[in-house]
JSON list of C-alpha atoms in Angstrom, two decimals:
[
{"chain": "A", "resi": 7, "resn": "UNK", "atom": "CA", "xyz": [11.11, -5.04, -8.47]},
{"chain": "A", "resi": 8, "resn": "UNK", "atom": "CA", "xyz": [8.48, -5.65, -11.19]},
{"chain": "A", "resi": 9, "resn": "UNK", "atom": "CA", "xyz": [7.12, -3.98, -13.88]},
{"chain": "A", "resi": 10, "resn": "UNK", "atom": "CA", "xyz": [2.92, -3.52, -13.11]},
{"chain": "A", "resi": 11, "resn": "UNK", "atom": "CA", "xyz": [0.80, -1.81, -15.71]},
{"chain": "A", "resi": 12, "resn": "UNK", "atom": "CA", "xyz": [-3.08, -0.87, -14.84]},
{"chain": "A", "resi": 13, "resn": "UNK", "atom": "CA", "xyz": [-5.71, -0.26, -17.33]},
{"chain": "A", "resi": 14, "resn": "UNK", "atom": "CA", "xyz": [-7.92, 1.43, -17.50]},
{"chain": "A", "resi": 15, "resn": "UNK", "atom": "CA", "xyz": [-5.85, 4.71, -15.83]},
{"chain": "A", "resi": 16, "resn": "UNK", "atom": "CA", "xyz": [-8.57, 6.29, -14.82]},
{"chain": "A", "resi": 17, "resn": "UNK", "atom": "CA", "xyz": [-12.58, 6.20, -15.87]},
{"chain": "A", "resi": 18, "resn": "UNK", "atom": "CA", "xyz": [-15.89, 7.86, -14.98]},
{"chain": "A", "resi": 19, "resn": "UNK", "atom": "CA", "xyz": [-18.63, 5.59, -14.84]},
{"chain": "A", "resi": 20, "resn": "UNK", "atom": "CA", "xyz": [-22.60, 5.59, -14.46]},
{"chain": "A", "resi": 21, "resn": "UNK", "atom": "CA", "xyz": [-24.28, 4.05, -11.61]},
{"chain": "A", "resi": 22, "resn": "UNK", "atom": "CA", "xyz": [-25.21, 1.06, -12.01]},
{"chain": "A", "resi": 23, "resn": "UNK", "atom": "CA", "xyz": [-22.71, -0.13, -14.30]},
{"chain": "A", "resi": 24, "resn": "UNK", "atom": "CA", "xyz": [-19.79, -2.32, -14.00]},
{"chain": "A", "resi": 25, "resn": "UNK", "atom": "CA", "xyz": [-16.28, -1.42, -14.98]},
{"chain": "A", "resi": 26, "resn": "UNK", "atom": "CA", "xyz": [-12.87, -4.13, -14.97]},
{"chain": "A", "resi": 27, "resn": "UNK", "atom": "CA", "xyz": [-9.31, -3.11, -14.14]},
{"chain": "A", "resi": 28, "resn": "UNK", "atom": "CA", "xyz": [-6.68, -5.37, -15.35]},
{"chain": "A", "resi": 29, "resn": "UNK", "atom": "CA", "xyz": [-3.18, -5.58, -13.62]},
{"chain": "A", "resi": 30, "resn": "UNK", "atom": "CA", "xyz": [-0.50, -6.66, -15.89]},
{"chain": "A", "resi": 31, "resn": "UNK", "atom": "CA", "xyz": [3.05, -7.50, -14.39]},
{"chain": "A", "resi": 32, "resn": "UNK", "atom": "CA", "xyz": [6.30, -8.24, -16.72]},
{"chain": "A", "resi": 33, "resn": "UNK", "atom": "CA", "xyz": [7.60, -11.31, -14.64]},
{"chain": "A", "resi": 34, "resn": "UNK", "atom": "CA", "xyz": [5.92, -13.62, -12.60]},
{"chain": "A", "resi": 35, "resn": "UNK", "atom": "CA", "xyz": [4.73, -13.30, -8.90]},
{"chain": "A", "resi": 36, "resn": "UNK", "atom": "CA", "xyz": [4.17, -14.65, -6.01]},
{"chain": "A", "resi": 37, "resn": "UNK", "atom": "CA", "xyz": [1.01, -12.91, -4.54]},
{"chain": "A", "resi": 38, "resn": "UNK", "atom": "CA", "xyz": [-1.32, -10.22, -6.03]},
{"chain": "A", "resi": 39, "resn": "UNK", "atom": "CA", "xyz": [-3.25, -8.15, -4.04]},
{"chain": "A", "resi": 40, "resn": "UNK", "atom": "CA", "xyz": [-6.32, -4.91, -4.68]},
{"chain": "A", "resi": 41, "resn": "UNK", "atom": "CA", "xyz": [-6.66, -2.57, -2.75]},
{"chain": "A", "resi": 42, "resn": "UNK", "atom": "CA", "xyz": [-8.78, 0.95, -2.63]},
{"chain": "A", "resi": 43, "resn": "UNK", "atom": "CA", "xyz": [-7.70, 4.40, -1.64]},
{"chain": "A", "resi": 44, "resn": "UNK", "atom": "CA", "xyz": [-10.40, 6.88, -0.87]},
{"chain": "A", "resi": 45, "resn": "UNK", "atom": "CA", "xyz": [-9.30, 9.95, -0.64]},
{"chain": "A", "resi": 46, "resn": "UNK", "atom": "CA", "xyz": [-7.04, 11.41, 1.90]},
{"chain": "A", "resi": 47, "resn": "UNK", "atom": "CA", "xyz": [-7.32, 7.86, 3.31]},
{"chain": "A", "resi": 48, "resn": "UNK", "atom": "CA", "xyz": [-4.53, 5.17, 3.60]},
{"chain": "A", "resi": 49, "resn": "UNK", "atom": "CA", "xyz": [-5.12, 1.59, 1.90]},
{"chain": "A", "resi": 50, "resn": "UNK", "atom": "CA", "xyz": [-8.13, -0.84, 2.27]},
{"chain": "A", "resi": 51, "resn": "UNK", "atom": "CA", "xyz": [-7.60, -4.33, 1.30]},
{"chain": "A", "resi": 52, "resn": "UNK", "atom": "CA", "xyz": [-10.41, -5.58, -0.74]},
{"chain": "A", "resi": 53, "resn": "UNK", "atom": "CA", "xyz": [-8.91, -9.39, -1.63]},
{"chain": "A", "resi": 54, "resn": "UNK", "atom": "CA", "xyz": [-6.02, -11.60, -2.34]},
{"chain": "A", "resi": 55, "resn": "UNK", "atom": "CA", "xyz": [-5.72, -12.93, -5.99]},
{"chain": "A", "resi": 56, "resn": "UNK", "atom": "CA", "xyz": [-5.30, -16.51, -5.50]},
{"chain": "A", "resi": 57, "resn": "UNK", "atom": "CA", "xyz": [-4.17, -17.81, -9.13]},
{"chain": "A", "resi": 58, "resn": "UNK", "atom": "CA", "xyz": [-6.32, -20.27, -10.65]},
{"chain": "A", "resi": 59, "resn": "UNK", "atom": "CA", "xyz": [-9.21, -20.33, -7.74]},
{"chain": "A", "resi": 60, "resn": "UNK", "atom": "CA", "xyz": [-11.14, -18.11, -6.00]},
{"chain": "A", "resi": 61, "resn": "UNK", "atom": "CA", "xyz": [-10.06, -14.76, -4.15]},
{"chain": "A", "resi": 62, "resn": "UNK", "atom": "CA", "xyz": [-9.64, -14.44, -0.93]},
{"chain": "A", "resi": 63, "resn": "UNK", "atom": "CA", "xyz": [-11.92, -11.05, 0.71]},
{"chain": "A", "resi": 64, "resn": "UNK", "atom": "CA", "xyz": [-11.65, -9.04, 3.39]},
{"chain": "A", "resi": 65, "resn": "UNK", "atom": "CA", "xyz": [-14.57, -7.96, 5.72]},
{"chain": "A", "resi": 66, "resn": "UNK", "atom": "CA", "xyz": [-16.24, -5.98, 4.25]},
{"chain": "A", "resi": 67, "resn": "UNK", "atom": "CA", "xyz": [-15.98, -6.83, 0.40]},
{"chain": "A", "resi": 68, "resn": "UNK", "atom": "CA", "xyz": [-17.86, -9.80, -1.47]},
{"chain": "A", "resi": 69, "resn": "UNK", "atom": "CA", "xyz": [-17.41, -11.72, -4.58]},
{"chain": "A", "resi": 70, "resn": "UNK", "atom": "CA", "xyz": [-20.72, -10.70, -5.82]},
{"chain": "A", "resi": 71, "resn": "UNK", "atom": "CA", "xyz": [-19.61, -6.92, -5.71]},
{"chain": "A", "resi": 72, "resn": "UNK", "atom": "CA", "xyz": [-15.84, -7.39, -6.60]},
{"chain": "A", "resi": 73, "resn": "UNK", "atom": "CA", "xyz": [-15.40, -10.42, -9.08]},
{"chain": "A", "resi": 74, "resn": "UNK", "atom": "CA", "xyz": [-11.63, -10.99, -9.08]},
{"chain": "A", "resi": 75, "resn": "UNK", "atom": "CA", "xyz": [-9.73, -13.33, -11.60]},
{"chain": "A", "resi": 76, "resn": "UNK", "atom": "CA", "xyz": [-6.20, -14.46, -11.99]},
{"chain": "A", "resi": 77, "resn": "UNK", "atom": "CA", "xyz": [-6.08, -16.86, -15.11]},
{"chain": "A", "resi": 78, "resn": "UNK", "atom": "CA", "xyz": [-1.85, -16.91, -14.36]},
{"chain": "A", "resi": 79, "resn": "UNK", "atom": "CA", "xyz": [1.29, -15.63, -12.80]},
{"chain": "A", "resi": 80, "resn": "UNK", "atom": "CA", "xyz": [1.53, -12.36, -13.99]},
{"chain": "A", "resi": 81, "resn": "UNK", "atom": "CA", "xyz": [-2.44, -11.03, -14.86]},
{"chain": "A", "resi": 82, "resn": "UNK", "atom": "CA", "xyz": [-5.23, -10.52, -12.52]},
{"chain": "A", "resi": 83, "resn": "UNK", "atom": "CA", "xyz": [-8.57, -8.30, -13.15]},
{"chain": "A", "resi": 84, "resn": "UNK", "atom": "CA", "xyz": [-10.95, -7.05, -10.40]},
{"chain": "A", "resi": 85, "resn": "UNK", "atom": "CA", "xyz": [-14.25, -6.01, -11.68]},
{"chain": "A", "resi": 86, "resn": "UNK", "atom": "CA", "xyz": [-16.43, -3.38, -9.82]},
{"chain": "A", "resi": 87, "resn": "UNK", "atom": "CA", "xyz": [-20.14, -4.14, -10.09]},
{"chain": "A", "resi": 88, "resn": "UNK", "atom": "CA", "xyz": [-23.17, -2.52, -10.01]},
{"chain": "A", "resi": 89, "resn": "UNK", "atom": "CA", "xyz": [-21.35, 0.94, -9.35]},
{"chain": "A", "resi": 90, "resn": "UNK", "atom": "CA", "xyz": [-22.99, 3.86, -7.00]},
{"chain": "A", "resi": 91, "resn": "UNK", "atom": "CA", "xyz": [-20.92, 6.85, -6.41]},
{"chain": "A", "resi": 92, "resn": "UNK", "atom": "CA", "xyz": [-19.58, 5.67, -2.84]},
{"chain": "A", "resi": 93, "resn": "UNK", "atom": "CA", "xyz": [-17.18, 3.56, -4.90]},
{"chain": "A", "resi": 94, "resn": "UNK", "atom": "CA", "xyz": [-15.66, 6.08, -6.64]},
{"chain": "A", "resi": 95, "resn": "UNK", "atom": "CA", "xyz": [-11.95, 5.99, -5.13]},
{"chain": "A", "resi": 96, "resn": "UNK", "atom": "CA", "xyz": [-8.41, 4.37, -6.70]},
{"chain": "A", "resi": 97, "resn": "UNK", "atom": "CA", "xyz": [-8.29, 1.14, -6.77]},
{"chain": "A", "resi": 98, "resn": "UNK", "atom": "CA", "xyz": [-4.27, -0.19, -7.05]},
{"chain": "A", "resi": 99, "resn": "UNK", "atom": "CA", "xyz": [-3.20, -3.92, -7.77]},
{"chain": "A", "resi": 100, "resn": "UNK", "atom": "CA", "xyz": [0.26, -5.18, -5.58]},
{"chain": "A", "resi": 101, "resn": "UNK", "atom": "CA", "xyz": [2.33, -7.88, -6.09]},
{"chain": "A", "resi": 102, "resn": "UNK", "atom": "CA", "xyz": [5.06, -9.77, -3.92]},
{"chain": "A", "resi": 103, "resn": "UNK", "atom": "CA", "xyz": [8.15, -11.31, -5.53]},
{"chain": "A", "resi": 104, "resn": "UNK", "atom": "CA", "xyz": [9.38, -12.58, -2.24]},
{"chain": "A", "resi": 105, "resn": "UNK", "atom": "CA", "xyz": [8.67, -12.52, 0.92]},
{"chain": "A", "resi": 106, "resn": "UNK", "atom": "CA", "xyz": [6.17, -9.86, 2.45]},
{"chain": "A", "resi": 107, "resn": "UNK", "atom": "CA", "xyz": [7.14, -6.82, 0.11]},
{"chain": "A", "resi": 108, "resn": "UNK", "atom": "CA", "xyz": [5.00, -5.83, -2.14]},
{"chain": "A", "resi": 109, "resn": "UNK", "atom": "CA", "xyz": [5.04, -3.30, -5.43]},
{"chain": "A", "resi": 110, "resn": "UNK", "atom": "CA", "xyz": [2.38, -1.83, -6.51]},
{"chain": "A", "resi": 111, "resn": "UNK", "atom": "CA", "xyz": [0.89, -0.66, -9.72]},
{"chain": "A", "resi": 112, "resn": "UNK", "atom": "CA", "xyz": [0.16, 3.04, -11.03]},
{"chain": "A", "resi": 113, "resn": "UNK", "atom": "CA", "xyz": [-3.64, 2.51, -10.07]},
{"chain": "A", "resi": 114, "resn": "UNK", "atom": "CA", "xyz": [-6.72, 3.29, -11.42]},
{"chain": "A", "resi": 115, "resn": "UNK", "atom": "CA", "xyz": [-8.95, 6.14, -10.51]},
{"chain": "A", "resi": 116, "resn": "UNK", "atom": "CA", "xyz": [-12.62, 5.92, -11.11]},
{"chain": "A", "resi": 117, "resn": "UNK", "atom": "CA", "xyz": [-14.87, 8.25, -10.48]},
{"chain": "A", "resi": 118, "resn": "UNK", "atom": "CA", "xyz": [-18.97, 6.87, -10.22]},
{"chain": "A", "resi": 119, "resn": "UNK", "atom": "CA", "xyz": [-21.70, 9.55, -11.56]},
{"chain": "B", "resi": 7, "resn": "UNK", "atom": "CA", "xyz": [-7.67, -6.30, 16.31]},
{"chain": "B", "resi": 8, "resn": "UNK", "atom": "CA", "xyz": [-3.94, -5.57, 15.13]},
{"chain": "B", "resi": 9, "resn": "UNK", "atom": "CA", "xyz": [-3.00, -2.31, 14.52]},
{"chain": "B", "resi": 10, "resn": "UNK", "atom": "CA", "xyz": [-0.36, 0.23, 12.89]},
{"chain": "B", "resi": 11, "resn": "UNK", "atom": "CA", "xyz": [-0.88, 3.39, 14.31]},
{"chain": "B", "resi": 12, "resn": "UNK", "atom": "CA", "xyz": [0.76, 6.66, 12.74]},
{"chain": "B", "resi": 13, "resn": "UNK", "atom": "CA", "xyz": [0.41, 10.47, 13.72]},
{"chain": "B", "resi": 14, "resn": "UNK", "atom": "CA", "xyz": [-1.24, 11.69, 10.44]},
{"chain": "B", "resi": 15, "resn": "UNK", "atom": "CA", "xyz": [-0.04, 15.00, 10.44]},
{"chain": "B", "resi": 16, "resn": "UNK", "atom": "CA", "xyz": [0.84, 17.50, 8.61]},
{"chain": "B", "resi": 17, "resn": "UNK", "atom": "CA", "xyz": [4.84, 17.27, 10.12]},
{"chain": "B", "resi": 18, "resn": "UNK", "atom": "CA", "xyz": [6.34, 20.20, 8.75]},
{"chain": "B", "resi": 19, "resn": "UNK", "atom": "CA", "xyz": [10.30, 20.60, 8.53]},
{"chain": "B", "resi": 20, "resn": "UNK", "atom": "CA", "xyz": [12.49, 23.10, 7.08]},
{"chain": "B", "resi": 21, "resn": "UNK", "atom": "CA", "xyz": [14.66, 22.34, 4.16]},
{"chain": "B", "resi": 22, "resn": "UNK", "atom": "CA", "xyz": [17.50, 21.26, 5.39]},
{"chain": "B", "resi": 23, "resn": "UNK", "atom": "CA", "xyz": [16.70, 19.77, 8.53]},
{"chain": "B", "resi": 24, "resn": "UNK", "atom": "CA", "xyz": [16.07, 15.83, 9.74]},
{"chain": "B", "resi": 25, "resn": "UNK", "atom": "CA", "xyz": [12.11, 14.50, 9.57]},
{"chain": "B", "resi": 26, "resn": "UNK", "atom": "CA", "xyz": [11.40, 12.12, 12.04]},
{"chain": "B", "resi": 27, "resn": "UNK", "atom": "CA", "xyz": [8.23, 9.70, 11.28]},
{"chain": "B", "resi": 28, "resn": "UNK", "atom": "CA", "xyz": [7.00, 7.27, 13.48]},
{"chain": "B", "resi": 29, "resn": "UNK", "atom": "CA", "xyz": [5.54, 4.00, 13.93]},
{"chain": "B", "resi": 30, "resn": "UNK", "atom": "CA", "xyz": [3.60, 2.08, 16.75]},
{"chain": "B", "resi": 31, "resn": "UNK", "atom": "CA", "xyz": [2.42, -1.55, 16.19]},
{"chain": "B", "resi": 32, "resn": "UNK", "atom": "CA", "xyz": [0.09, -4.04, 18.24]},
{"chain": "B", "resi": 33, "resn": "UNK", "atom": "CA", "xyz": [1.21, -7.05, 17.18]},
{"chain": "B", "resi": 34, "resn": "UNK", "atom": "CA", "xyz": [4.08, -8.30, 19.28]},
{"chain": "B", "resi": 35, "resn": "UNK", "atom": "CA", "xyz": [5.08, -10.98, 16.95]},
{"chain": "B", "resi": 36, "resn": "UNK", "atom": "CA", "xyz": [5.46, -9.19, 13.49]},
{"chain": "B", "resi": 37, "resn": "UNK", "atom": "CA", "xyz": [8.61, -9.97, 11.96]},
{"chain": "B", "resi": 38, "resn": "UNK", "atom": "CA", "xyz": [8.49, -7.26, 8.62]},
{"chain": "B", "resi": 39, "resn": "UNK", "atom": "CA", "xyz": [8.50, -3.69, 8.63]},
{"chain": "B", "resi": 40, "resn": "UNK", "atom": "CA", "xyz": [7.69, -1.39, 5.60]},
{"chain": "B", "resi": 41, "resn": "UNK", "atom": "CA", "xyz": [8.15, 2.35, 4.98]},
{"chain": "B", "resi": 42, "resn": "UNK", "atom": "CA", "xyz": [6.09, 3.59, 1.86]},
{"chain": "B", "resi": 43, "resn": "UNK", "atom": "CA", "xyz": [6.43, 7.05, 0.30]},
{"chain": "B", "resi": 44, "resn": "UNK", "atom": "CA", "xyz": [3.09, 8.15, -1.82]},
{"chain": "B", "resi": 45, "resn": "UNK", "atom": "CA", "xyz": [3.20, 11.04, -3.81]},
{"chain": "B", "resi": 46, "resn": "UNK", "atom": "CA", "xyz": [-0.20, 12.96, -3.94]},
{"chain": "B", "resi": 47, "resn": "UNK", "atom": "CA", "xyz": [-1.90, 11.37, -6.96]},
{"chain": "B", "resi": 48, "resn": "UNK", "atom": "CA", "xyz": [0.55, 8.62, -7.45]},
{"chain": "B", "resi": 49, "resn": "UNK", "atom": "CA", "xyz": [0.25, 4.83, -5.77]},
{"chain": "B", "resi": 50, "resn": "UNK", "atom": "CA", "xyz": [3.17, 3.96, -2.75]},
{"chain": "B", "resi": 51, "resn": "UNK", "atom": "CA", "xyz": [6.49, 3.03, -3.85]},
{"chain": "B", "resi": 52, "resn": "UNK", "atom": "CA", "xyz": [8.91, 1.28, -1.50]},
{"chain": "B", "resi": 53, "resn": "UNK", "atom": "CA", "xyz": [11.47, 3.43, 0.48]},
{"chain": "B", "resi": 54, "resn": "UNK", "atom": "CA", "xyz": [12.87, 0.96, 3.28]},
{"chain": "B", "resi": 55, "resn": "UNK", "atom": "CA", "xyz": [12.32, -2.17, 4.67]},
{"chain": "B", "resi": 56, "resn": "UNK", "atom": "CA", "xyz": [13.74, -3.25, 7.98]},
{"chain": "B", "resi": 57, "resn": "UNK", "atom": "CA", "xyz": [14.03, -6.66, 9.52]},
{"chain": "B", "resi": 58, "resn": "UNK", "atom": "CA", "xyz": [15.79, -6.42, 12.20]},
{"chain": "B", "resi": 59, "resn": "UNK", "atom": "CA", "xyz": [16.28, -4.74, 15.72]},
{"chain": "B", "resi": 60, "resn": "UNK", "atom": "CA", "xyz": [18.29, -1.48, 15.75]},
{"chain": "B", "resi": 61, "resn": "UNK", "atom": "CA", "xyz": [18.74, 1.00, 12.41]},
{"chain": "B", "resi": 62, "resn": "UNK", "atom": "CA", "xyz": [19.09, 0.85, 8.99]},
{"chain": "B", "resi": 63, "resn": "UNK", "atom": "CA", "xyz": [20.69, 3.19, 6.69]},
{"chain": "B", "resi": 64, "resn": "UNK", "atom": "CA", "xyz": [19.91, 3.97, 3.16]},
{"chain": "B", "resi": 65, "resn": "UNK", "atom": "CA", "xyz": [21.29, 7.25, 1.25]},
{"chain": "B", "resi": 66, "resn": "UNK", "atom": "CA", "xyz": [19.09, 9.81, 3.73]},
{"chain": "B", "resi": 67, "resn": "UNK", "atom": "CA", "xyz": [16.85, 7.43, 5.20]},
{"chain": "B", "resi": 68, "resn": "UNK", "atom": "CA", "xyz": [17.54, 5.52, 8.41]},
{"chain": "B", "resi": 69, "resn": "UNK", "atom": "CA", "xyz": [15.09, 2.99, 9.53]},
{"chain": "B", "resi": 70, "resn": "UNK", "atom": "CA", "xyz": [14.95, 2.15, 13.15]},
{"chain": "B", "resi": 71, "resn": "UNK", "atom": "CA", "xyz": [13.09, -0.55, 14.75]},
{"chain": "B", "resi": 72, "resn": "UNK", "atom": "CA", "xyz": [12.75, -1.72, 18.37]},
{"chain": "B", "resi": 73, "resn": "UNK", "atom": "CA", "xyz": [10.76, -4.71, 18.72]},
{"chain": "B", "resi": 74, "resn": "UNK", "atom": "CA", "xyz": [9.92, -4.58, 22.43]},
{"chain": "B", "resi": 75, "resn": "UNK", "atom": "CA", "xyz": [8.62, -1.15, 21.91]},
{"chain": "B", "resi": 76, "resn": "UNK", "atom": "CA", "xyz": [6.74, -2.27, 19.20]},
{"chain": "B", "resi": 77, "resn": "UNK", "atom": "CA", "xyz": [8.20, 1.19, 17.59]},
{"chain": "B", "resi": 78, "resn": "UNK", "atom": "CA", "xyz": [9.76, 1.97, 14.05]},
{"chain": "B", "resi": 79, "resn": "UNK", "atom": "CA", "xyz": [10.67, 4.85, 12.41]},
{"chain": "B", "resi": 80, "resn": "UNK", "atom": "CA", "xyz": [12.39, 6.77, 9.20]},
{"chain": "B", "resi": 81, "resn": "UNK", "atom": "CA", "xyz": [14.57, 9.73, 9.26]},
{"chain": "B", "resi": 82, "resn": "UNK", "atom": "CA", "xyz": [15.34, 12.15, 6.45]},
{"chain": "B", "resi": 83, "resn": "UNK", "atom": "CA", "xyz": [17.69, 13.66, 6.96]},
{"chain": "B", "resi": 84, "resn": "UNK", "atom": "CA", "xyz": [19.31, 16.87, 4.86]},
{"chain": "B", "resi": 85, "resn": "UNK", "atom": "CA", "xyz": [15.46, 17.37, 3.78]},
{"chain": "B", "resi": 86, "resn": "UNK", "atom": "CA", "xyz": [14.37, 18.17, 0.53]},
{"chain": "B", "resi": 87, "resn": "UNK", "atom": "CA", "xyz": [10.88, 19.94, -0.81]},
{"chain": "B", "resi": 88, "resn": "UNK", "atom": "CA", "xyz": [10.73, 16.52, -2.99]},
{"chain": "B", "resi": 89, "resn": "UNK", "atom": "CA", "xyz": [10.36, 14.81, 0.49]},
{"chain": "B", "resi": 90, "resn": "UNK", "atom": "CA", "xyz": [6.79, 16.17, 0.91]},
{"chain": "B", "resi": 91, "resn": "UNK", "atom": "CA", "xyz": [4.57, 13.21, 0.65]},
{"chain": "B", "resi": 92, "resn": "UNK", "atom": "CA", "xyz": [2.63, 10.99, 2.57]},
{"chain": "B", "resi": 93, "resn": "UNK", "atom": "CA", "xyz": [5.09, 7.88, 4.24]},
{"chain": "B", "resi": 94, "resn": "UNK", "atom": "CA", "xyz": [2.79, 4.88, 4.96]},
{"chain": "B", "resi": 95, "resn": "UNK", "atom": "CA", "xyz": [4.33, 2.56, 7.74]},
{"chain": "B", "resi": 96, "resn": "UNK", "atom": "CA", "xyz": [3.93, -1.07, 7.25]},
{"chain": "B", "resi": 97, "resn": "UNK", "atom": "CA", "xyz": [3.99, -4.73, 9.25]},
{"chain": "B", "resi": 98, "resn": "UNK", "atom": "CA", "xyz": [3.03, -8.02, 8.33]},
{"chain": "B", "resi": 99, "resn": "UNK", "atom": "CA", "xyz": [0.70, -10.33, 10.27]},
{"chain": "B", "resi": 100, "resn": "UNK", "atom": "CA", "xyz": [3.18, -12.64, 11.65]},
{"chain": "B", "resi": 101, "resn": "UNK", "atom": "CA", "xyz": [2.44, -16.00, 10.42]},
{"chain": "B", "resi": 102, "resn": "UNK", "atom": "CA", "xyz": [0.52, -15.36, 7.79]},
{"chain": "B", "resi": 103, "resn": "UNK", "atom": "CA", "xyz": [1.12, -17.09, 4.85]},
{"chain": "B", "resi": 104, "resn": "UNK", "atom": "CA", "xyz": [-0.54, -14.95, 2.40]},
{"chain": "B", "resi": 105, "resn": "UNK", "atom": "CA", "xyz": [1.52, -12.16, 3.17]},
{"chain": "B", "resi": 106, "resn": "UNK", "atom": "CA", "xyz": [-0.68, -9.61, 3.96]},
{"chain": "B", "resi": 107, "resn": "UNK", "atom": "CA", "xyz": [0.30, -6.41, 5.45]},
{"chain": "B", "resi": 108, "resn": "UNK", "atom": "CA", "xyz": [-1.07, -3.98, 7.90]},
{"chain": "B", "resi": 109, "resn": "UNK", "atom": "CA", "xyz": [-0.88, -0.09, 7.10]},
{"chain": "B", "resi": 110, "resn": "UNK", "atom": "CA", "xyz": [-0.96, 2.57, 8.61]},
{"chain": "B", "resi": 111, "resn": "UNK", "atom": "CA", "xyz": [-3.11, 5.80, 7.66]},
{"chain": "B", "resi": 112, "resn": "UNK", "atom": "CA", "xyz": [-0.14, 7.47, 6.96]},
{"chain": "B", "resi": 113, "resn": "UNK", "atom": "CA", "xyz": [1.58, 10.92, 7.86]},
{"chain": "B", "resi": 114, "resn": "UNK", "atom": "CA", "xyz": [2.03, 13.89, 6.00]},
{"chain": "B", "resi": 115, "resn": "UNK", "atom": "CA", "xyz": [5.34, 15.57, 5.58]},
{"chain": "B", "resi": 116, "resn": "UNK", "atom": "CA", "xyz": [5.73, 18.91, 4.35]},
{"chain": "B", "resi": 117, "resn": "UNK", "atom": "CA", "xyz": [9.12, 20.31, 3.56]},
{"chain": "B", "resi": 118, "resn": "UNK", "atom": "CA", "xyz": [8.81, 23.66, 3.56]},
{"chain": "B", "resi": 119, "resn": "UNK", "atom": "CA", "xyz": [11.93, 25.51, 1.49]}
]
């Protein structure tokens, strides 16, 4: 497995503001994936971190509201814009080394005022 | 759509005893099969993954699969009160090259001491 770091840990944030949550991993990968987690709920795949171009959303999500980067191998950051309270949830960064498995980081909770 | 469907629970087993957790999948073609464990406040961490018809063994944990039920499932046995978690089940969409998986919302086990 890999070693994947999160920051910030956890934040609360006023509407209307944005907040970025980097994912760091100690070797590089294949795939990188966010997700959220509301709670009590299982995982919703917001994009694929395609390194050096654009991400790749799901229904639901758009570039405008969820900026993603991934400059290399091992760092990607997925910004949450313009924040309301509905997007306060955890939002966790995965990675694949081969195949379909993937490891996932400690996450970040974030709670929206 | 494809789907992982699990019962979400709360399955509640004595100390001591085998948890069963199961599994149902739509997509006849999947190939990879995933059992997560998630702590309450912590992100999923990989318990088992299974490839392959029949069962796989691991310490306590048995995966079984049977692909023409479109069925898999983990045992515990000799349960343990640091059992209690959520256990995500998940598949990948069979030729996919990006990866992705599909999860499952996830049941509840409580082992009660």
């Amino acid at each position: 497995s890999a070693v994947i770091s999160q920051k910030p840990s956890r934040d609360i944030c006023q509407r209307g503001t944005s907040l970025t949550i980097q994912c760091q991993v100690d070797s590089q990968v294949t795939m990188m994936f966010w997700y959220r987690q509301q709670p009590g709920q299982s995982l919703t795949l917001i994009a694929t971190a395609n390194q050096g171009s654009e991400a790749t959303y799901e229904s639901g999500f758009v570039i405008d509201k969820f900026p993603i980067s991934r400059p290399n191998l091992t760092f990607s950051t997925l910004t949450v814009s313009n924040m309301s309270p509905e997007d306060s949830s955890i939002y966790l960064c995965s990675v694949t080394l081969d195949a379909e498995t993937q490891y996932f980081g400690p996450g970040t909770r974030l709670l929206v005022l | 759509q494809k789907e992982v469907e699990q019962n979400s629970g709360p399955l509640s087993v004595p100390e001591g005893a085998i948890a069963s957790l199961n599994c149902t999948y739509s997509d006849r073609v999947s190939q990879s099969f995933f059992w997560y464990r998630q702590y309450s406040g912590k992100s999923p961490e990989l318990i088992m993954s299974i490839y392959s018809n029949g069962d796989k063994e691991d310490g306590r944990f048995t995966a079984q699969l049977n692909k023409a039920s479109q069925y898999v499932s983990l045992l515990i046995r000799d349960s343990q009160p640091s059992d209690s978690a959520t256990y995500l089940c998940a598949v990948n969409l069979a030729g996919d090259s990006n990866y992705q998986l599909i999860w499952g919302a996830g049941t509840k086990l409580i082992i009660k001491p």
